[in-house]
Amino acid sequence: MTAKTFKDYLKEDSVDMEKHNTLNDIFQALERLNTEVDELDALDSDMDSSGVGDLTDQLTTFRKHIGALYQVLDRAGRIVPMESVNEAVDQALIDQVVDQIIRDIEMGDQTAIEELLMSCPEDKLRGFLSEVDESKDLDYLKKLAGI
């Protein structure tokens, strides 16, 4: 058995990305199916209809199997390695965002940066800081996060 070459790893990363994209497509289709089942449930619950409740058992079965499919997708997503896929997909975007942040700061405009930080969890903001002064910095972080 021969050792994998760098080219083999790149191909594997590409295939992993395609797998994640396909799993995402399946997830989106499952979300649409779930919405359709909710709509069917609303129709079956219409008290003005003579067939109210006709599909109760089938709706229960739908929900059971949809739940199982969500679990399968979750497990499948954890099996396919994602480290290199995240790096390949996100790095160009991250670089663009960092460049924009630098331009904004150079122009003295922090508005968009503050809005971006408001969507970050507080623990991530704290982790970014080398030292959090419990009084001043925490109050400022809370203000940025809208807390």
PDB file of C-alpha atoms in Angstrom:
ATOM      1  CA  MET A   1       0.000   0.000   0.000  1.00  0.00           C
ATOM      2  CA  THR A   2       1.432   3.387  -0.962  1.00  0.00           C
ATOM      3  CA  ALA A   3       1.338   6.586   1.049  1.00  0.00           C
ATOM      4  CA  LYS A   4      -1.122   9.262   0.024  1.00  0.00           C
ATOM      5  CA  THR A   5       0.270  12.133  -1.974  1.00  0.00           C
ATOM      6  CA  PHE A   6      -0.616  15.785  -1.476  1.00  0.00           C
ATOM      7  CA  LYS A   7      -2.744  15.558  -4.622  1.00  0.00           C
ATOM      8  CA  ASP A   8      -4.683  12.653  -3.070  1.00  0.00           C
ATOM      9  CA  TYR A   9      -5.420  14.757   0.016  1.00  0.00           C
ATOM     10  CA  LEU A  10      -6.609  17.672  -2.127  1.00  0.00           C
ATOM     11  CA  LYS A  11      -8.937  15.361  -4.040  1.00  0.00           C
ATOM     12  CA  GLU A  12     -10.193  13.903  -0.764  1.00  0.00           C
ATOM     13  CA  ASP A  13     -10.837  17.434   0.554  1.00  0.00           C
ATOM     14  CA  SER A  14     -12.751  18.234  -2.624  1.00  0.00           C
ATOM     15  CA  VAL A  15     -14.850  15.081  -2.293  1.00  0.00           C
ATOM     16  CA  ASP A  16     -15.500  15.847   1.388  1.00  0.00           C
ATOM     17  CA  MET A  17     -16.705  19.310   0.415  1.00  0.00           C
ATOM     18  CA  GLU A  18     -19.044  17.777  -2.171  1.00  0.00           C
ATOM     19  CA  LYS A  19     -20.337  15.365   0.474  1.00  0.00           C
ATOM     20  CA  HIS A  20     -21.068  18.244   2.848  1.00  0.00           C
ATOM     21  CA  ASN A  21     -22.754  20.197   0.046  1.00  0.00           C
ATOM     22  CA  THR A  22     -24.928  17.186  -0.773  1.00  0.00           C
ATOM     23  CA  LEU A  23     -25.784  16.667   2.908  1.00  0.00           C
ATOM     24  CA  ASN A  24     -26.747  20.329   3.062  1.00  0.00           C
ATOM     25  CA  ASP A  25     -28.983  19.889  -0.007  1.00  0.00           C
ATOM     26  CA  ILE A  26     -30.656  16.911   1.677  1.00  0.00           C
ATOM     27  CA  PHE A  27     -31.127  18.976   4.842  1.00  0.00           C
ATOM     28  CA  GLN A  28     -32.793  21.764   2.839  1.00  0.00           C
ATOM     29  CA  ALA A  29     -35.083  19.222   1.150  1.00  0.00           C
ATOM     30  CA  LEU A  30     -35.942  17.756   4.553  1.00  0.00           C
ATOM     31  CA  GLU A  31     -36.782  21.231   5.852  1.00  0.00           C
ATOM     32  CA  ARG A  32     -39.153  21.719   2.879  1.00  0.00           C
ATOM     33  CA  LEU A  33     -40.715  18.301   3.526  1.00  0.00           C
ATOM     34  CA  ASN A  34     -41.202  19.200   7.182  1.00  0.00           C
ATOM     35  CA  THR A  35     -42.953  22.428   6.137  1.00  0.00           C
ATOM     36  CA  GLU A  36     -45.251  20.457   3.826  1.00  0.00           C
ATOM     37  CA  VAL A  37     -46.104  18.035   6.639  1.00  0.00           C
ATOM     38  CA  ASP A  38     -46.929  21.016   8.887  1.00  0.00           C
ATOM     39  CA  GLU A  39     -49.209  22.362   6.155  1.00  0.00           C
ATOM     40  CA  LEU A  40     -50.871  18.952   5.783  1.00  0.00           C
ATOM     41  CA  ASP A  41     -51.361  18.832   9.552  1.00  0.00           C
ATOM     42  CA  ALA A  42     -53.045  22.246   9.486  1.00  0.00           C
ATOM     43  CA  LEU A  43     -55.368  21.068   6.712  1.00  0.00           C
ATOM     44  CA  ASP A  44     -56.151  17.848   8.568  1.00  0.00           C
ATOM     45  CA  SER A  45     -56.931  19.853  11.718  1.00  0.00           C
ATOM     46  CA  ASP A  46     -59.485  22.077   9.996  1.00  0.00           C
ATOM     47  CA  MET A  47     -62.575  21.669  12.188  1.00  0.00           C
ATOM     48  CA  ASP A  48     -64.830  22.850   9.346  1.00  0.00           C
ATOM     49  CA  SER A  49     -63.790  19.855   7.245  1.00  0.00           C
ATOM     50  CA  SER A  50     -65.691  16.578   7.282  1.00  0.00           C
ATOM     51  CA  GLY A  51     -62.353  14.711   7.154  1.00  0.00           C
ATOM     52  CA  VAL A  52     -60.824  16.355  10.197  1.00  0.00           C
ATOM     53  CA  GLY A  53     -58.211  14.070  11.788  1.00  0.00           C
ATOM     54  CA  ASP A  54     -58.185  11.534   8.932  1.00  0.00           C
ATOM     55  CA  LEU A  55     -54.390  11.671   8.714  1.00  0.00           C
ATOM     56  CA  THR A  56     -53.461  11.732  12.403  1.00  0.00           C
ATOM     57  CA  ASP A  57     -51.639   8.371  12.322  1.00  0.00           C
ATOM     58  CA  GLN A  58     -49.886   9.154   9.030  1.00  0.00           C
ATOM     59  CA  LEU A  59     -48.788  12.576  10.301  1.00  0.00           C
ATOM     60  CA  THR A  60     -47.331  10.929  13.398  1.00  0.00           C
ATOM     61  CA  THR A  61     -45.430   8.490  11.177  1.00  0.00           C
ATOM     62  CA  PHE A  62     -44.204  11.356   8.976  1.00  0.00           C
ATOM     63  CA  ARG A  63     -42.849  13.201  12.014  1.00  0.00           C
ATOM     64  CA  LYS A  64     -41.207  10.058  13.398  1.00  0.00           C
ATOM     65  CA  HIS A  65     -39.370   9.354  10.140  1.00  0.00           C
ATOM     66  CA  ILE A  66     -38.458  12.986   9.525  1.00  0.00           C
ATOM     67  CA  GLY A  67     -36.938  13.075  13.017  1.00  0.00           C
ATOM     68  CA  ALA A  68     -34.961   9.928  12.204  1.00  0.00           C
ATOM     69  CA  LEU A  69     -33.718  11.505   8.958  1.00  0.00           C
ATOM     70  CA  TYR A  70     -32.517  14.580  10.880  1.00  0.00           C
ATOM     71  CA  GLN A  71     -30.571  12.216  13.157  1.00  0.00           C
ATOM     72  CA  VAL A  72     -29.033  10.439  10.141  1.00  0.00           C
ATOM     73  CA  LEU A  73     -27.974  13.785   8.662  1.00  0.00           C
ATOM     74  CA  ASP A  74     -26.437  14.804  11.970  1.00  0.00           C
ATOM     75  CA  ARG A  75     -24.431  11.577  12.201  1.00  0.00           C
ATOM     76  CA  ALA A  76     -23.367  11.762   8.549  1.00  0.00           C
ATOM     77  CA  GLY A  77     -22.211  15.340   9.020  1.00  0.00           C
ATOM     78  CA  ARG A  78     -20.018  14.280  11.943  1.00  0.00           C
ATOM     79  CA  ILE A  79     -18.456  11.396  10.007  1.00  0.00           C
ATOM     80  CA  VAL A  80     -17.125  13.392   7.043  1.00  0.00           C
ATOM     81  CA  PRO A  81     -14.059  15.424   8.089  1.00  0.00           C
ATOM     82  CA  MET A  82     -14.780  19.134   7.956  1.00  0.00           C
ATOM     83  CA  GLU A  83     -11.517  20.822   9.009  1.00  0.00           C
ATOM     84  CA  SER A  84     -10.011  21.279   5.558  1.00  0.00           C
ATOM     85  CA  VAL A  85     -13.415  21.993   4.015  1.00  0.00           C
ATOM     86  CA  ASN A  86     -13.970  24.875   6.439  1.00  0.00           C
ATOM     87  CA  GLU A  87     -10.517  26.245   5.715  1.00  0.00           C
ATOM     88  CA  ALA A  88     -10.957  26.085   1.952  1.00  0.00           C
ATOM     89  CA  VAL A  89     -14.421  27.598   1.945  1.00  0.00           C
ATOM     90  CA  ASP A  90     -14.055  30.246   4.628  1.00  0.00           C
ATOM     91  CA  GLN A  91     -10.516  31.601   4.300  1.00  0.00           C
ATOM     92  CA  ALA A  92     -11.140  33.822   1.265  1.00  0.00           C
ATOM     93  CA  LEU A  93     -14.234  35.305   2.901  1.00  0.00           C
ATOM     94  CA  ILE A  94     -12.397  35.840   6.183  1.00  0.00           C
ATOM     95  CA  ASP A  95      -9.590  37.633   4.344  1.00  0.00           C
ATOM     96  CA  GLN A  96     -12.100  39.923   2.616  1.00  0.00           C
ATOM     97  CA  VAL A  97     -13.828  40.729   5.913  1.00  0.00           C
ATOM     98  CA  VAL A  98     -10.517  41.496   7.649  1.00  0.00           C
ATOM     99  CA  ASP A  99      -9.526  43.808   4.765  1.00  0.00           C
ATOM    100  CA  GLN A 100     -12.875  45.610   5.043  1.00  0.00           C
ATOM    101  CA  ILE A 101     -12.480  45.974   8.817  1.00  0.00           C
ATOM    102  CA  ILE A 102      -9.052  47.547   8.304  1.00  0.00           C
ATOM    103  CA  ARG A 103     -10.479  49.984   5.714  1.00  0.00           C
ATOM    104  CA  ASP A 104     -13.381  50.876   8.018  1.00  0.00           C
ATOM    105  CA  ILE A 105     -11.072  51.549  10.964  1.00  0.00           C
ATOM    106  CA  GLU A 106      -8.758  53.643   8.805  1.00  0.00           C
ATOM    107  CA  MET A 107     -11.798  55.741   7.845  1.00  0.00           C
ATOM    108  CA  GLY A 108     -12.881  55.976  11.493  1.00  0.00           C
ATOM    109  CA  ASP A 109     -16.111  54.035  10.911  1.00  0.00           C
ATOM    110  CA  GLN A 110     -16.810  51.319  13.482  1.00  0.00           C
ATOM    111  CA  THR A 111     -20.560  50.966  12.882  1.00  0.00           C
ATOM    112  CA  ALA A 112     -20.465  47.857  10.683  1.00  0.00           C
ATOM    113  CA  ILE A 113     -17.801  46.276  12.887  1.00  0.00           C
ATOM    114  CA  GLU A 114     -19.932  46.780  15.998  1.00  0.00           C
ATOM    115  CA  GLU A 115     -22.940  45.255  14.221  1.00  0.00           C
ATOM    116  CA  LEU A 116     -20.818  42.264  13.244  1.00  0.00           C
ATOM    117  CA  LEU A 117     -19.587  41.865  16.830  1.00  0.00           C
ATOM    118  CA  MET A 118     -23.171  41.970  18.143  1.00  0.00           C
ATOM    119  CA  SER A 119     -23.787  38.674  16.377  1.00  0.00           C
ATOM    120  CA  CYS A 120     -20.805  37.022  18.077  1.00  0.00           C
ATOM    121  CA  PRO A 121     -21.397  35.014  21.260  1.00  0.00           C
ATOM    122  CA  GLU A 122     -20.052  36.701  24.378  1.00  0.00           C
ATOM    123  CA  ASP A 123     -17.682  33.812  25.152  1.00  0.00           C
ATOM    124  CA  LYS A 124     -16.045  34.249  21.726  1.00  0.00           C
ATOM    125  CA  LEU A 125     -15.620  37.991  22.325  1.00  0.00           C
ATOM    126  CA  ARG A 126     -14.096  37.286  25.745  1.00  0.00           C
ATOM    127  CA  GLY A 127     -11.800  34.662  24.265  1.00  0.00           C
ATOM    128  CA  PHE A 128     -10.554  37.158  21.703  1.00  0.00           C
ATOM    129  CA  LEU A 129      -9.414  39.571  24.394  1.00  0.00           C
ATOM    130  CA  SER A 130      -6.124  38.809  26.077  1.00  0.00           C
ATOM    131  CA  GLU A 131      -7.416  40.172  29.374  1.00  0.00           C
ATOM    132  CA  VAL A 132     -10.936  41.292  30.235  1.00  0.00           C
ATOM    133  CA  ASP A 133     -11.140  44.098  32.769  1.00  0.00           C
ATOM    134  CA  GLU A 134     -14.319  43.063  34.614  1.00  0.00           C
ATOM    135  CA  SER A 135     -15.594  46.619  34.931  1.00  0.00           C
ATOM    136  CA  LYS A 136     -14.753  48.672  31.859  1.00  0.00           C
ATOM    137  CA  ASP A 137     -14.227  46.078  29.101  1.00  0.00           C
ATOM    138  CA  LEU A 138     -17.154  43.867  30.149  1.00  0.00           C
ATOM    139  CA  ASP A 139     -19.527  46.832  30.120  1.00  0.00           C
ATOM    140  CA  TYR A 140     -18.264  47.806  26.673  1.00  0.00           C
ATOM    141  CA  LEU A 141     -18.652  44.236  25.351  1.00  0.00           C
ATOM    142  CA  LYS A 142     -22.177  44.060  26.738  1.00  0.00           C
ATOM    143  CA  LYS A 143     -22.977  47.359  25.060  1.00  0.00           C
ATOM    144  CA  LEU A 144     -21.635  46.066  21.737  1.00  0.00           C
ATOM    145  CA  ALA A 145     -23.605  42.841  22.084  1.00  0.00           C
ATOM    146  CA  GLY A 146     -26.780  44.721  22.977  1.00  0.00           C
ATOM    147  CA  ILE A 147     -27.014  43.168  26.434  1.00  0.00           C
TER     148      ILE A 147
END
